[in-house]
Amino acid sequence: MGTAVTKIKMAQKESQGIAEKKKGRRGPGSVIGSSAAGCVCALLSIYGVGGKPFSRLWELGFVASFCTKLSDTVSSEIGKAYGKTTYLVTTFKVVPRGTEGAVSVEGTLAGVVASILLASVGCIMGEIKVAEAVICVLSSQIANFGESIIGAELQEKEGFKWLNNDAVNVINISLGSILAILIQQFVLQNWITT
């Protein structure tokens, strides 16, 4: 799905200078950055780190990581293709499409839908429960908002040249995964037991 939305209105995005490099083909850094958190969670689950209670948390983190990545890609690409008005997340000033840290209603809604779809697949496959799917969607949106702030304020700016798109993706996806685990463990768990 991420590759498909990257190709939407590719000619328009290229003419505006906001298309993904290499026509959206991902390089090794992107692939590693996009899958690192999910792979860590999968390994923690496979090797039973923390025992059975933690196994469910690692599975939740796994699904949340990919919900976060898909939501990020879809919101960015749909926003660049169809965003009518694009706002810088830190100031809410109108900025051109493709500006780091910018959001649009169209892109944001598309990202939420993508996250819901992937979380639903996780439910159907038995990896997560419905309440956990809601957590995945919520944590992915919080993480993506955080990524927009990082993009607007720090990404590839003076003193942060190392903070390129791949590094920001690692932070975003890890944050989505960690948030889902923390929400499940400390918020939902306490809410259900009280």
CSV table of C-alpha atoms in Angstrom, one decimal:
chain,number,residue,atom,x,y,z
A,1,MET,CA,0.0,0.0,0.0
A,2,GLY,CA,2.8,2.4,0.8
A,3,THR,CA,4.5,1.9,-2.5
A,4,ALA,CA,1.2,2.4,-4.3
A,5,VAL,CA,0.4,5.7,-2.7
A,6,THR,CA,3.9,6.9,-3.3
A,7,LYS,CA,3.2,6.5,-7.1
A,8,ILE,CA,-0.1,8.5,-6.9
A,9,LYS,CA,0.3,11.7,-8.9
A,10,MET,CA,4.0,11.0,-9.3
A,11,ALA,CA,4.4,13.4,-12.3
A,12,GLN,CA,2.8,16.2,-10.4
A,13,LYS,CA,5.0,15.6,-7.3
A,14,GLU,CA,8.1,15.4,-9.5
A,15,SER,CA,7.2,18.7,-11.2
A,16,GLN,CA,6.8,20.4,-7.8
A,17,GLY,CA,10.0,18.9,-6.5
A,18,ILE,CA,8.3,17.0,-3.7
A,19,ALA,CA,8.4,13.4,-5.0
A,20,GLU,CA,10.3,10.7,-3.2
A,21,LYS,CA,13.7,10.1,-4.7
A,22,LYS,CA,14.2,7.2,-7.1
A,23,LYS,CA,10.5,7.3,-7.9
A,24,GLY,CA,9.7,6.0,-4.4
A,25,ARG,CA,12.0,3.0,-4.5
A,26,ARG,CA,13.3,2.5,-1.0
A,27,GLY,CA,17.0,2.1,-0.3
A,28,PRO,CA,18.6,0.0,2.5
A,29,GLY,CA,18.5,2.8,5.0
A,30,SER,CA,14.8,3.3,4.5
A,31,VAL,CA,14.0,-0.4,4.7
A,32,ILE,CA,16.1,-0.9,7.9
A,33,GLY,CA,14.7,2.3,9.5
A,34,SER,CA,11.1,1.3,8.6
A,35,SER,CA,11.4,-2.2,10.0
A,36,ALA,CA,13.8,-2.0,12.9
A,37,ALA,CA,11.2,-1.5,15.7
A,38,GLY,CA,9.0,-4.2,14.3
A,39,CYS,CA,11.9,-6.6,14.0
A,40,VAL,CA,13.0,-5.9,17.6
A,41,CYS,CA,9.4,-6.6,18.8
A,42,ALA,CA,9.2,-9.8,16.8
A,43,LEU,CA,12.5,-11.1,18.2
A,44,LEU,CA,11.5,-10.2,21.7
A,45,SER,CA,8.2,-12.1,21.2
A,46,ILE,CA,9.9,-15.1,19.5
A,47,TYR,CA,12.5,-15.5,22.2
A,48,GLY,CA,9.9,-15.0,25.0
A,49,VAL,CA,11.6,-12.1,26.6
A,50,GLY,CA,9.6,-11.3,29.7
A,51,GLY,CA,7.5,-14.4,29.5
A,52,LYS,CA,4.0,-14.8,28.3
A,53,PRO,CA,2.7,-11.4,29.7
A,54,PHE,CA,5.2,-9.5,27.7
A,55,SER,CA,4.7,-11.6,24.5
A,56,ARG,CA,1.3,-9.8,24.0
A,57,LEU,CA,3.0,-6.4,24.4
A,58,TRP,CA,5.7,-7.3,21.9
A,59,GLU,CA,3.0,-8.4,19.4
A,60,LEU,CA,1.2,-5.1,20.0
A,61,GLY,CA,4.5,-3.2,19.5
A,62,PHE,CA,5.1,-5.1,16.2
A,63,VAL,CA,1.7,-4.2,14.8
A,64,ALA,CA,1.9,-0.6,16.0
A,65,SER,CA,5.3,-0.1,14.4
A,66,PHE,CA,3.9,-1.0,11.0
A,67,CYS,CA,0.7,1.0,11.5
A,68,THR,CA,2.9,4.0,12.3
A,69,LYS,CA,5.0,3.5,9.2
A,70,LEU,CA,2.1,3.0,6.9
A,71,SER,CA,0.2,5.9,8.3
A,72,ASP,CA,3.2,8.1,7.9
A,73,THR,CA,3.8,7.1,4.3
A,74,VAL,CA,0.1,7.4,3.3
A,75,SER,CA,-0.5,10.7,5.0
A,76,SER,CA,2.7,12.2,3.5
A,77,GLU,CA,2.0,11.0,-0.1
A,78,ILE,CA,-1.7,11.7,-0.1
A,79,GLY,CA,-1.0,15.1,1.5
A,80,LYS,CA,1.5,15.9,-1.3
A,81,ALA,CA,-0.9,14.7,-4.0
A,82,TYR,CA,-4.2,16.1,-2.8
A,83,GLY,CA,-3.6,18.4,0.2
A,84,LYS,CA,-5.5,21.6,-0.5
A,85,THR,CA,-4.0,23.5,2.4
A,86,THR,CA,-0.8,22.5,4.1
A,87,TYR,CA,0.1,23.8,7.6
A,88,LEU,CA,3.4,23.7,9.4
A,89,VAL,CA,2.5,21.7,12.5
A,90,THR,CA,4.5,23.9,14.9
A,91,THR,CA,3.0,27.3,13.9
A,92,PHE,CA,0.0,26.4,11.8
A,93,LYS,CA,1.2,28.8,9.1
A,94,VAL,CA,0.2,27.8,5.5
A,95,VAL,CA,3.3,26.3,3.8
A,96,PRO,CA,3.8,24.6,0.4
A,97,ARG,CA,3.1,20.9,0.0
A,98,GLY,CA,6.1,18.7,0.8
A,99,THR,CA,7.5,21.1,3.5
A,100,GLU,CA,9.1,19.0,6.3
A,101,GLY,CA,6.8,19.1,9.3
A,102,ALA,CA,3.7,20.1,7.2
A,103,VAL,CA,0.3,18.4,7.5
A,104,SER,CA,-2.9,18.6,5.6
A,105,VAL,CA,-6.4,17.4,6.5
A,106,GLU,CA,-6.5,15.1,3.4
A,107,GLY,CA,-3.2,13.5,4.3
A,108,THR,CA,-3.9,13.2,8.0
A,109,LEU,CA,-7.3,11.5,7.3
A,110,ALA,CA,-5.7,9.1,4.8
A,111,GLY,CA,-3.1,8.2,7.3
A,112,VAL,CA,-5.7,7.5,10.0
A,113,VAL,CA,-7.6,5.2,7.5
A,114,ALA,CA,-4.4,3.4,6.6
A,115,SER,CA,-3.6,2.8,10.2
A,116,ILE,CA,-7.1,1.5,10.9
A,117,LEU,CA,-6.9,-0.9,7.9
A,118,LEU,CA,-3.5,-2.3,9.0
A,119,ALA,CA,-4.6,-2.6,12.7
A,120,SER,CA,-7.8,-4.4,11.4
A,121,VAL,CA,-5.6,-6.9,9.6
A,122,GLY,CA,-3.7,-7.4,12.9
A,123,CYS,CA,-7.0,-8.2,14.6
A,124,ILE,CA,-8.2,-10.5,11.8
A,125,MET,CA,-4.9,-12.4,12.0
A,126,GLY,CA,-5.3,-12.7,15.8
A,127,GLU,CA,-2.1,-10.7,16.6
A,128,ILE,CA,-4.0,-8.1,18.6
A,129,LYS,CA,-7.5,-7.5,20.1
A,130,VAL,CA,-9.9,-4.7,19.1
A,131,ALA,CA,-8.9,-2.5,22.0
A,132,GLU,CA,-5.2,-3.0,21.0
A,133,ALA,CA,-6.1,-2.0,17.5
A,134,VAL,CA,-7.4,1.2,18.8
A,135,ILE,CA,-4.2,1.7,20.7
A,136,CYS,CA,-2.2,1.0,17.5
A,137,VAL,CA,-4.1,3.7,15.6
A,138,LEU,CA,-3.9,6.2,18.5
A,139,SER,CA,-0.2,5.7,19.1
A,140,SER,CA,0.6,5.9,15.3
A,141,GLN,CA,-1.1,9.3,15.1
A,142,ILE,CA,0.7,10.6,18.2
A,143,ALA,CA,4.0,9.4,16.8
A,144,ASN,CA,3.3,10.9,13.4
A,145,PHE,CA,2.5,14.2,15.0
A,146,GLY,CA,5.8,14.0,16.9
A,147,GLU,CA,7.6,13.2,13.6
A,148,SER,CA,6.1,16.3,12.1
A,149,ILE,CA,7.4,18.4,14.9
A,150,ILE,CA,10.9,16.9,14.5
A,151,GLY,CA,10.7,17.5,10.8
A,152,ALA,CA,9.7,21.1,11.2
A,153,GLU,CA,12.1,22.0,13.9
A,154,LEU,CA,15.2,19.7,13.6
A,155,GLN,CA,15.4,17.6,10.5
A,156,GLU,CA,18.6,18.3,8.6
A,157,LYS,CA,19.0,21.7,10.2
A,158,GLU,CA,22.2,23.2,11.6
A,159,GLY,CA,23.6,20.8,14.3
A,160,PHE,CA,21.2,18.1,13.1
A,161,LYS,CA,22.5,17.2,9.7
A,162,TRP,CA,22.6,13.5,10.7
A,163,LEU,CA,18.8,13.7,11.4
A,164,ASN,CA,17.8,12.7,7.8
A,165,ASN,CA,14.5,11.2,6.7
A,166,ASP,CA,15.7,7.6,7.6
A,167,ALA,CA,16.7,8.6,11.1
A,168,VAL,CA,13.4,10.5,11.6
A,169,ASN,CA,11.6,7.4,10.5
A,170,VAL,CA,13.4,5.2,13.0
A,171,ILE,CA,12.4,7.7,15.8
A,172,ASN,CA,8.8,7.9,14.6
A,173,ILE,CA,8.2,4.2,14.2
A,174,SER,CA,10.0,3.3,17.4
A,175,LEU,CA,7.9,6.0,19.2
A,176,GLY,CA,4.6,4.5,17.8
A,177,SER,CA,5.6,1.0,19.0
A,178,ILE,CA,6.8,2.2,22.4
A,179,LEU,CA,3.7,4.3,22.9
A,180,ALA,CA,1.4,1.4,22.1
A,181,ILE,CA,3.2,-0.8,24.6
A,182,LEU,CA,3.1,1.9,27.3
A,183,ILE,CA,-0.6,2.7,26.7
A,184,GLN,CA,-1.5,-1.0,26.9
A,185,GLN,CA,0.6,-1.6,30.0
A,186,PHE,CA,0.0,1.4,32.1
A,187,VAL,CA,-3.3,3.0,30.9
A,188,LEU,CA,-5.5,0.3,29.4
A,189,GLN,CA,-4.4,-2.4,31.8
A,190,ASN,CA,-5.1,-0.2,34.9
A,191,TRP,CA,-8.4,1.0,33.4
A,192,ILE,CA,-9.6,-2.5,32.8
A,193,THR,CA,-8.6,-3.8,36.3
A,194,THR,CA,-10.2,-0.9,38.2
